[in-house]
Short mmCIF file of C-alpha atoms and ligand atoms in Angstrom, two decimals:
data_model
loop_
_atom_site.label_atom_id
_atom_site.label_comp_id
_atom_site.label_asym_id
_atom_site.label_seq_id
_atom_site.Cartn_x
_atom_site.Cartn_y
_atom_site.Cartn_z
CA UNK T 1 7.69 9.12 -2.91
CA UNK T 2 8.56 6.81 -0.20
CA UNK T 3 5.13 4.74 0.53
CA UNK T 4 5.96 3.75 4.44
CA UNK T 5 4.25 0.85 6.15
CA UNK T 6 3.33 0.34 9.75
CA UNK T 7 2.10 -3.16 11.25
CA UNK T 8 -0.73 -2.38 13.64
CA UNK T 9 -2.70 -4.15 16.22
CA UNK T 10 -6.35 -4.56 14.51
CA UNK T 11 -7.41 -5.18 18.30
CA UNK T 12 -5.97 -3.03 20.08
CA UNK T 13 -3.95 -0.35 17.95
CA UNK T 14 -0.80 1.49 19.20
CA UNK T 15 -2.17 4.92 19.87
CA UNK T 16 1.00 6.55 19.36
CA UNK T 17 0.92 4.66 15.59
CA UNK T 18 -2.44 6.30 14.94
CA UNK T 19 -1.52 9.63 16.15
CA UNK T 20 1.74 9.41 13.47
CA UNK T 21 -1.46 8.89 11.27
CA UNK T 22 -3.35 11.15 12.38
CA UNK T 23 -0.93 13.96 11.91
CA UNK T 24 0.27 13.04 8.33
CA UNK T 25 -3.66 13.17 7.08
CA UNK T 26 -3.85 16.75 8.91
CA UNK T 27 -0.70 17.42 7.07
CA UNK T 28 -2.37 16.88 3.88
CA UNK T 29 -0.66 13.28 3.45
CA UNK T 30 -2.06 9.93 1.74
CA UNK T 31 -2.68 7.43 4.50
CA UNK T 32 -4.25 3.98 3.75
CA UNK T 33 -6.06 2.48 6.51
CA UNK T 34 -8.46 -1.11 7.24
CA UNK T 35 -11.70 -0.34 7.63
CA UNK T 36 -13.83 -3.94 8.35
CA UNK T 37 -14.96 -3.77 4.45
CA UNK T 38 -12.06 -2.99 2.60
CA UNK T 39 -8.77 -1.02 2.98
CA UNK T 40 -9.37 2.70 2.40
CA UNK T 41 -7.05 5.85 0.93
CA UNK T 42 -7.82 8.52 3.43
CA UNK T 43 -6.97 12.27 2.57
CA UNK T 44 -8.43 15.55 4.94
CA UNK T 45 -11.77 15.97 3.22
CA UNK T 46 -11.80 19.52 3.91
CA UNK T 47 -8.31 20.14 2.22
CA UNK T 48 -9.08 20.32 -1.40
CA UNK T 49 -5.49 19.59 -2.51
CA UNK T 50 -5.19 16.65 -0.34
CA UNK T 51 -8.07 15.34 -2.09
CA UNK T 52 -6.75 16.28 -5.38
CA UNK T 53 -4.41 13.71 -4.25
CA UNK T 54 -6.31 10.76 -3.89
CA UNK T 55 -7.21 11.03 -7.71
CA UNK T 56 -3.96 11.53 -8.90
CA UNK T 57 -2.61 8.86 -6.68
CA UNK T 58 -5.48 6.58 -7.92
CA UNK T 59 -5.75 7.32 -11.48
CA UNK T 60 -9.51 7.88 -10.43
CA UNK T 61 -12.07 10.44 -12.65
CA UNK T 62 -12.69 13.04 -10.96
CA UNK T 63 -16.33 12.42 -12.19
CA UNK T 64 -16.22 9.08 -9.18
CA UNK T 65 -17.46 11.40 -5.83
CA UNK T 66 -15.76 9.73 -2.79
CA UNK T 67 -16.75 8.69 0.72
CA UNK T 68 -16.29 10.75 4.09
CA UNK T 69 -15.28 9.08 7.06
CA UNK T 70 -16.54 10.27 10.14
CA UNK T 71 -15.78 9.33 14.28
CA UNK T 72 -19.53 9.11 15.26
CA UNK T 73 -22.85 10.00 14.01
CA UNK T 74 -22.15 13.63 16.12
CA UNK T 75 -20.21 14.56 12.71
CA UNK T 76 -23.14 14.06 10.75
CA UNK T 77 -23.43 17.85 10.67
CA UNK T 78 -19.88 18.82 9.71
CA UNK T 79 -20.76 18.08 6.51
CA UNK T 80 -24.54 17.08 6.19
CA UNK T 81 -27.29 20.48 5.67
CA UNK T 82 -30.26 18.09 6.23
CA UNK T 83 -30.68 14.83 7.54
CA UNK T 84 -34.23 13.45 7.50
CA UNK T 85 -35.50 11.39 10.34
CA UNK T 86 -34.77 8.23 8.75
CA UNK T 87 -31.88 8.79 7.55
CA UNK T 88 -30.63 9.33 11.00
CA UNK T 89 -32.53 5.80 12.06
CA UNK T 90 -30.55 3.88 9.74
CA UNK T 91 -27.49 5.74 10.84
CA UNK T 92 -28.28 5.05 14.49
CA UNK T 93 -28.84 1.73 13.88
CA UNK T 94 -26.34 0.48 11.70
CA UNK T 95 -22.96 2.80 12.63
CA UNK T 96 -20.21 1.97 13.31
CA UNK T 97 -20.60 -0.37 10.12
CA UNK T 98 -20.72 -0.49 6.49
CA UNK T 99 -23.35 1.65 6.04
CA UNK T 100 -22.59 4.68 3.58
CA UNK T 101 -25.96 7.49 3.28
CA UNK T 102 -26.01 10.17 0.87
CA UNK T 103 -27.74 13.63 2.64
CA UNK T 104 -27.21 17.21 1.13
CA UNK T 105 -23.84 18.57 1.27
CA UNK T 106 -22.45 21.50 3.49
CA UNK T 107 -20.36 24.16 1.22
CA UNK T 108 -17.33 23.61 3.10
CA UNK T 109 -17.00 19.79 1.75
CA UNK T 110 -14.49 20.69 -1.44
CA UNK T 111 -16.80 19.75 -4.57
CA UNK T 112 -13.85 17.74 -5.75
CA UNK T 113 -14.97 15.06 -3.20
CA UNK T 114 -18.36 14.75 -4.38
CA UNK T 115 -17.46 15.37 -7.86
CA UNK T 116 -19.47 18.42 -8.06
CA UNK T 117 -22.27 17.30 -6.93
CA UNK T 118 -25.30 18.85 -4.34
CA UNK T 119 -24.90 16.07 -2.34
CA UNK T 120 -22.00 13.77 -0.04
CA UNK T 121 -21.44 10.26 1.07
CA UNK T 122 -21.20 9.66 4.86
CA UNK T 123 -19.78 6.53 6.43
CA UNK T 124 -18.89 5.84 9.86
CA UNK T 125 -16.83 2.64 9.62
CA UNK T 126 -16.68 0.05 12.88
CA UNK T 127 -12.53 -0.64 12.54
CA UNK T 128 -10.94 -0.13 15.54
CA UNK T 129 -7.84 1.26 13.60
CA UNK T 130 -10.37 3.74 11.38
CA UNK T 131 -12.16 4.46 13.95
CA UNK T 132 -9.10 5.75 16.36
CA UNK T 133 -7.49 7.22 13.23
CA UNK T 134 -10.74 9.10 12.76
CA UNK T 135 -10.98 10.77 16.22
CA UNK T 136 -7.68 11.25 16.36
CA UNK T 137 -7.58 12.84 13.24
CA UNK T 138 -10.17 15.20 13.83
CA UNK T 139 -11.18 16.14 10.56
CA UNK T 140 -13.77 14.37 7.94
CA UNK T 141 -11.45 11.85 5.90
CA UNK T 142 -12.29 11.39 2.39
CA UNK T 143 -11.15 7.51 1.36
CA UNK T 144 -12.05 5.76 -1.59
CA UNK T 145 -11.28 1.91 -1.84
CA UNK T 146 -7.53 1.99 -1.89
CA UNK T 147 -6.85 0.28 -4.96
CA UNK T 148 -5.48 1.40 -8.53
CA UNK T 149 -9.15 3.36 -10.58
CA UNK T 150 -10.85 -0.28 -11.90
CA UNK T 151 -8.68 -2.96 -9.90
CA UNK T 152 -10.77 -4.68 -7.63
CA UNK T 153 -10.64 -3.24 -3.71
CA UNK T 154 -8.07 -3.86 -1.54
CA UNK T 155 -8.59 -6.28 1.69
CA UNK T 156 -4.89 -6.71 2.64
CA UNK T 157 -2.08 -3.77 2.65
CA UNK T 158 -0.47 -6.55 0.38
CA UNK T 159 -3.13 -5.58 -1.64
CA UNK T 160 -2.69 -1.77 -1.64
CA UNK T 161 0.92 -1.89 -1.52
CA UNK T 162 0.83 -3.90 -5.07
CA UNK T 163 -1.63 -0.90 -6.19
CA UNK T 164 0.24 2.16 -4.68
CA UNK T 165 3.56 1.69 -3.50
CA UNK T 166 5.62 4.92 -4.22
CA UNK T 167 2.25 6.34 -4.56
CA UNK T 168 1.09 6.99 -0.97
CA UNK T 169 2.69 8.28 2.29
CA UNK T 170 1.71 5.50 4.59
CA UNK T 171 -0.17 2.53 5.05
CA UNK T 172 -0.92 0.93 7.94
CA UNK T 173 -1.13 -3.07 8.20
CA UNK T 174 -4.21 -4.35 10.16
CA UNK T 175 -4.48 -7.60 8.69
CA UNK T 176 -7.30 -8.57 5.93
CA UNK T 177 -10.18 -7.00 6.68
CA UNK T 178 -13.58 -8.53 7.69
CA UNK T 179 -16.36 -8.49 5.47
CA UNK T 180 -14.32 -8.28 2.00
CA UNK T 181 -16.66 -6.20 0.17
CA UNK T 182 -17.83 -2.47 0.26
CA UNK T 183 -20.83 -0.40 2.30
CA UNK T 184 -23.93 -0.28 1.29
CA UNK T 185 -25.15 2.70 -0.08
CA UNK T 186 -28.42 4.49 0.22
CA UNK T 187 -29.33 7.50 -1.19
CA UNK T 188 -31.99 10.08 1.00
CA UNK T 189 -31.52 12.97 -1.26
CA UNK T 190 -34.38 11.26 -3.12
CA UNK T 191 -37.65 9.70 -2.12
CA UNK T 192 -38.13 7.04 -1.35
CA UNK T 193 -34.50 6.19 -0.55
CA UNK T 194 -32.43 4.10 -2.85
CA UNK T 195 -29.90 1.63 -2.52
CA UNK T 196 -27.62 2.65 -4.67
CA UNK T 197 -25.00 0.07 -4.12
CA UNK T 198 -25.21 -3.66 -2.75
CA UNK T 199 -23.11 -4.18 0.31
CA UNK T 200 -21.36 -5.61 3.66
CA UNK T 201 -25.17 -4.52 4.71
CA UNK T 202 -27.90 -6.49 3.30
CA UNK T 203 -31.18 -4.87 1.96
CA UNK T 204 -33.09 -7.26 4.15
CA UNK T 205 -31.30 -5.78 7.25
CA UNK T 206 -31.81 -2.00 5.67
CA UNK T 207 -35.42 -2.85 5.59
CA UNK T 208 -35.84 -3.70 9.32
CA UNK T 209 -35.52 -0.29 10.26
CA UNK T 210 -36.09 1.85 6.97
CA UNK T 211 -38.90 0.53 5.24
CA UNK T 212 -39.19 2.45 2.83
CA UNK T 213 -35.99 1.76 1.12
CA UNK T 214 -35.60 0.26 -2.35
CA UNK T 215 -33.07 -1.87 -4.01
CA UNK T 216 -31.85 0.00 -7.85
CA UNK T 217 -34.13 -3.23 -9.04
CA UNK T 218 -36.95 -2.58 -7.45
CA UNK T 219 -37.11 0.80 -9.90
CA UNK T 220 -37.76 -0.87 -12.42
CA UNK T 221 -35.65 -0.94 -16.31
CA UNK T 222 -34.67 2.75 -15.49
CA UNK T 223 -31.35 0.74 -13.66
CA UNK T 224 -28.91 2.97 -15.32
CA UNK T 225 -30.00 5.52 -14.27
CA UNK T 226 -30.46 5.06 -10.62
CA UNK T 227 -26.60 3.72 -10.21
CA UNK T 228 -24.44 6.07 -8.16
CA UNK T 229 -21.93 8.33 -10.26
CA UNK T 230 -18.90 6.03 -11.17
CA UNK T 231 -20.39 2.97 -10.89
CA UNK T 232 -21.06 2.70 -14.31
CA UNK T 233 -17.04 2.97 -15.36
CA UNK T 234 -14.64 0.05 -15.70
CA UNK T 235 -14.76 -1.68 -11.84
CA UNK T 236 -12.91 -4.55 -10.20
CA UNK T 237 -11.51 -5.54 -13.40
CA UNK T 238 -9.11 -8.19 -13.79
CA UNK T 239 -6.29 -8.01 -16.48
CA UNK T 240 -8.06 -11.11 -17.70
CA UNK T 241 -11.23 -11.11 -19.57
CA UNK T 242 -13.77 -12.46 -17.02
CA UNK T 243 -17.17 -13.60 -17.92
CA UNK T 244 -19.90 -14.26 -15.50
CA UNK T 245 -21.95 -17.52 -15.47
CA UNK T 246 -25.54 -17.01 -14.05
CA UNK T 247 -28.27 -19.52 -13.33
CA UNK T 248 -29.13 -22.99 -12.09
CA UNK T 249 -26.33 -24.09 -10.02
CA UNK T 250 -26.18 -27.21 -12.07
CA UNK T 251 -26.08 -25.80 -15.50
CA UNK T 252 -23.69 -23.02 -14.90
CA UNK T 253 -21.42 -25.72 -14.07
CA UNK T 254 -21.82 -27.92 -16.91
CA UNK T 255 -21.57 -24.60 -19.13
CA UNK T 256 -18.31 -23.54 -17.06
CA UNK T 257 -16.40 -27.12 -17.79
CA UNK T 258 -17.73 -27.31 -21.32
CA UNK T 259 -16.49 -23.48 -21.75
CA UNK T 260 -12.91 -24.14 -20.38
CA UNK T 261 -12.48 -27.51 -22.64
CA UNK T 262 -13.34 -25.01 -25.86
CA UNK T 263 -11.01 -22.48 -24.81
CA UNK T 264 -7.99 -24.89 -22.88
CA UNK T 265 -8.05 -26.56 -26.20
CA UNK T 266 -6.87 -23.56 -28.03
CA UNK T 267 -4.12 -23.34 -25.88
CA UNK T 268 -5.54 -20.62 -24.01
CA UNK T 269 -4.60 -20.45 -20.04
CA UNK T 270 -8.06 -20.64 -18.38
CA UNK T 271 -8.67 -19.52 -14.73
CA UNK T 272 -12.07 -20.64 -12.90
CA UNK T 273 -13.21 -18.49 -10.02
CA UNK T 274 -15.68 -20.28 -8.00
CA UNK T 275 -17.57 -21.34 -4.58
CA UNK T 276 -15.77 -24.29 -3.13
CA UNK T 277 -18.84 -26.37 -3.92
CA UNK T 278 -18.73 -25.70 -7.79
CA UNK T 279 -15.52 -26.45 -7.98
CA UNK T 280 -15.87 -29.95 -6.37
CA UNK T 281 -18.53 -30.51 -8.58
CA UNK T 282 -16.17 -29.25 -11.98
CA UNK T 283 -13.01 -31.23 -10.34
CA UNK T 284 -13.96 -34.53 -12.23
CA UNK T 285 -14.14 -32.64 -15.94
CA UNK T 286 -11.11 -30.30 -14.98
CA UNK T 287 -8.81 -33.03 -13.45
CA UNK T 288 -7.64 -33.82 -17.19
CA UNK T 289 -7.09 -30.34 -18.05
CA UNK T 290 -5.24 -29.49 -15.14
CA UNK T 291 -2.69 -31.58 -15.27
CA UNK T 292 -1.95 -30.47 -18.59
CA UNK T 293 -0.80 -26.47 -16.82
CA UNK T 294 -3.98 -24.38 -18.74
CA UNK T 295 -6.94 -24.24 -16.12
CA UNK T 296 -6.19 -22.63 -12.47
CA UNK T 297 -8.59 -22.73 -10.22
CA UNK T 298 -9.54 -20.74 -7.47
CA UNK T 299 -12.21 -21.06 -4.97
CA UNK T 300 -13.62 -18.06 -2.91
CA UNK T 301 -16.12 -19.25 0.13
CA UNK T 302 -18.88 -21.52 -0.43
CA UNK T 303 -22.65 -21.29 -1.41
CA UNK T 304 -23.55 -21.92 1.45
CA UNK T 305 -21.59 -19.65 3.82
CA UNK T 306 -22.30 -15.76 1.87
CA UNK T 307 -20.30 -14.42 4.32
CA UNK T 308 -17.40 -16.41 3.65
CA UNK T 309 -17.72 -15.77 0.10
CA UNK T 310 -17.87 -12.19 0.37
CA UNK T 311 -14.48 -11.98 2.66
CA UNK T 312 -12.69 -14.00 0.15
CA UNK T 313 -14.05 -12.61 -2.73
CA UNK T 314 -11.57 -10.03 -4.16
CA UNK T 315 -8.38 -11.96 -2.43
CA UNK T 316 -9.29 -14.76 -4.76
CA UNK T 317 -9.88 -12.67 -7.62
CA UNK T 318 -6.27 -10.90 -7.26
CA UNK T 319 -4.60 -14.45 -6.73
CA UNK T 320 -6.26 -15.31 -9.90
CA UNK T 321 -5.54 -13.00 -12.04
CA UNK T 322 -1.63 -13.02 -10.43
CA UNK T 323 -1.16 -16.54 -12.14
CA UNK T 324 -1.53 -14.55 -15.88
CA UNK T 325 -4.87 -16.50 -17.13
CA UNK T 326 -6.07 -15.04 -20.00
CA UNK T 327 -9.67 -15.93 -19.47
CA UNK T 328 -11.29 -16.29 -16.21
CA UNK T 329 -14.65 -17.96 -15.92
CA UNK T 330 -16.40 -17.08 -12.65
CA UNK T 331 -19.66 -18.52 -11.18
CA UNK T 332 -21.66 -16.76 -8.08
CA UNK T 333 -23.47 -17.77 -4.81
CA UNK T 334 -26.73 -17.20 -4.84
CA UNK T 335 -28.53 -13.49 -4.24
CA UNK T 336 -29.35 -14.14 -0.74
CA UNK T 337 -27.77 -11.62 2.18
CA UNK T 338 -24.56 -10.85 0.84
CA UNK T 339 -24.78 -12.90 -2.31
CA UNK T 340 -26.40 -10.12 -4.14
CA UNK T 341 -23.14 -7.76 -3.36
CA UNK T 342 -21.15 -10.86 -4.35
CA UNK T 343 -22.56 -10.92 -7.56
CA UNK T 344 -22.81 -7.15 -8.16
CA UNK T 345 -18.75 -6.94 -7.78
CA UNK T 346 -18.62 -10.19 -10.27
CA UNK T 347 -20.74 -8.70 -12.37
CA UNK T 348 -18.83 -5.36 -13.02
CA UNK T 349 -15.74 -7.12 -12.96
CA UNK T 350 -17.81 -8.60 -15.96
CA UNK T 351 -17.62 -5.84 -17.98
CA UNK T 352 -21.01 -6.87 -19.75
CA UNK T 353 -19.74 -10.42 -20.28
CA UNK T 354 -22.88 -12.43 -18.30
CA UNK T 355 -23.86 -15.66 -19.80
CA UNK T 356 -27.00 -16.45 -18.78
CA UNK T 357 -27.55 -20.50 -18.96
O1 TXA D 1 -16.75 0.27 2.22
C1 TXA D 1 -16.60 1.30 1.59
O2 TXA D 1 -17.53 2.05 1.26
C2 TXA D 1 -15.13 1.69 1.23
C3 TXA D 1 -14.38 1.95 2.52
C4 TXA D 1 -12.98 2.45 2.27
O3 TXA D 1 -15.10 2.82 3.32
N1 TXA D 1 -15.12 2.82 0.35
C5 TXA D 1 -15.48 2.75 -0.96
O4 TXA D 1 -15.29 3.93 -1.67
O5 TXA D 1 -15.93 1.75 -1.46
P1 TXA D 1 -15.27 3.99 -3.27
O6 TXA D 1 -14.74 5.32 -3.60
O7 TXA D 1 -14.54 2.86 -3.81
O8 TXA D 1 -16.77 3.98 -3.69
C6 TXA D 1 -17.54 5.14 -3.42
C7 TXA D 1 -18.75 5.20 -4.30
C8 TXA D 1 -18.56 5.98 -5.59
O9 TXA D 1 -18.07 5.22 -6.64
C9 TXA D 1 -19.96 6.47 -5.87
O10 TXA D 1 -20.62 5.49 -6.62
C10 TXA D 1 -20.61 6.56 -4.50
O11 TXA D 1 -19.72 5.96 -3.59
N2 TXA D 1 -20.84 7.95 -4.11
C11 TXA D 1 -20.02 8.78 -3.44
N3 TXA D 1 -20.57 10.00 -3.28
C12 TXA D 1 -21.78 9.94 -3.85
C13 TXA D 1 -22.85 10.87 -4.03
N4 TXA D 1 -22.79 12.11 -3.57
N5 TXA D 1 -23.95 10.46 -4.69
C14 TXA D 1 -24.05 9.19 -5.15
N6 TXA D 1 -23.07 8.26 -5.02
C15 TXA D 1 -21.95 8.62 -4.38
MG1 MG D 2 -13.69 1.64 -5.08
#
């Protein structure tokens, strides 16, 4: 297959563009699309084979449920049998944006999209080029992160091209996207609602108009348990072995330099992913190293600018593991706003590999 790419005004898109779109997902096509969190795969959720697609295309298990895409909250009920009071709040409030809400599924959403399960995910993303592509469209769109199953999300169509060219039908180009980093998820098939994931939407900001909402941590050891379907599976993994560095700013980096020495010395290629400020801290220790060709280094954002950090986040990741480090050592911002999605991703990307220091 012939994966075709179309540049698009992020601003202002080219409505005869979108309608090409638009017609190719009613057709049952594969059409990547920007969304401001990351770049999604968008099928027809109501066509099961078109869905069937987005697996395939993917390499996803079809035990990971996916997101619909709606135009406006007014869709809600296409695919939603119940939707409690404050569910609809935080929908009201927060769409267009990346906010995703789980409610009780319709029967005509294909239970390949939710993996079989009683309930669906609902997003109504805030892109201009989603959101024409949407109502133009017409139908729910089903769109997982557009990346290859376990590579972290795409937020350029560099990004899903270098995932699924020859895969997909179309992509269209609407620059990097905006926040970096998936919704937020939260769960009101259960009570009291549950985050289930940390995202572009902080819990603090959930909170202001749903109370009664609590983070997976707030639950207690049970943590496993509470995760949404497929989060538990291989994520955002580089082809390098990443390990996480958590802590005291301080010590993490004295850990991080003393780490790469060990490993640079055994010829190993080492790659540091960092905040801009831990890597001007590490520069004096790494100069040495660096100049020998076996530490890269890669800053995403700062520690002091979350938002930053979470637009840059998976770029820098990609770029990283593109310069064929073996190891990558990565350090996090903090857990405030969207420092606690920043250090979910790096923590799955982890694969269990968290040094605590
Ligand atoms: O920002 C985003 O949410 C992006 C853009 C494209 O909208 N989409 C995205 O989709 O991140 P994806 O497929 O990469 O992640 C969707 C996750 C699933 O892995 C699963 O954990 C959760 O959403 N999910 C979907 N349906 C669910 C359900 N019925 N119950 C619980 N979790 C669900
Ligand atoms: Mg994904």
């Amino acid at each position: 297959m012939i994966t075709r790419i179309v540049a698009v005004d992020p601003a202002q898109p080219d409505p005869a563009v979108i309608e090409q779109a638009a017609q190719a997902l009613r057709a049952g096509c594969l059409v990547a699309f920007p969304t401001e969190t990351v770049y999604g795969l968008g099928a027809n959720a109501l066509d099961g084979e078109a869905v069937a697609r987005i697996f395939e295309a993917k390499g996803r298990p079809a035990t990971d449920p996916l997101i619909v895409h709606l135009a406006h909250i007014g869709q809600l009920s296409i695919c939603a049998s119940h939707v409690p009071p404050a569910a609809r709040k935080l929908g009201l409030a927060f769409w267009a944006g990346p906010l995703t809400i789980i409610l009780p599924k319709k029967p005509q959403i294909p239970d390949s999209v939710t993996a079989g399960l009683p309930s669906v995910a609902l997003r109504v993303p805030s892109h201009r080029v989603a959101r024409a592509l949407l109502e133009m469209a017409g139908v729910p769109v089903a769109a997982p992160s557009a990346n290859r199953f376990s590579r972290p999300s795409p937020t350029t169509a560099a990004h899903v091209l270098a995932d699924l060219d020859s895969r997909i039908d179309l992509v269209l180009d609407g620059g990097p996207t905006d926040i970096g980093l998936e919704s937020t998820i939260v769960d009101f098939t259960v009570d009291p609602p549950v985050m289930r994931r940390p995202g572009g939407l902080t819990l603090a900001q959930i909170q202001s108009v749903v109370p009664a909402v609590v983070a997976i941590a707030a639950r207690g050891h049970a943590d496993v348990a509470q995760l949404s379907p497929g989060q538990l599976t291989r994520h955002y993994a580089p082809r390098a072995e990443l390990t996480l560095y958590d802590g005291m700013a301080e010590k993490v980096i004295q850990r991080v330099a003393a780490d790469t020495r060990t490993l640079a010395a055994t010829g190993a290629r080492v790659g540091i992913l960092a905040p801009e400020d831990d890597l001007v801290a590490l520069a004096p220790e790494l100069a040495a190293l660096a100049s020998h060709g076996r530490v890269e280094v890669q800053p995403y954002g700062s520690r002091r600018d979350p938002v930053r950090a979470a637009r840059e986040l998976f770029a820098a990741l990609r770029a990283l593991d593109a310069t064929g480090v073996s190891y990558i050592l990565a350090t996090s911002i903090g857990p405030e706003g969207l420092g606690l999605a920043v250090r979910d991703r790096l923590a799955r990307a982890a694969e269990g590999r968290i040094r605590r220091v």
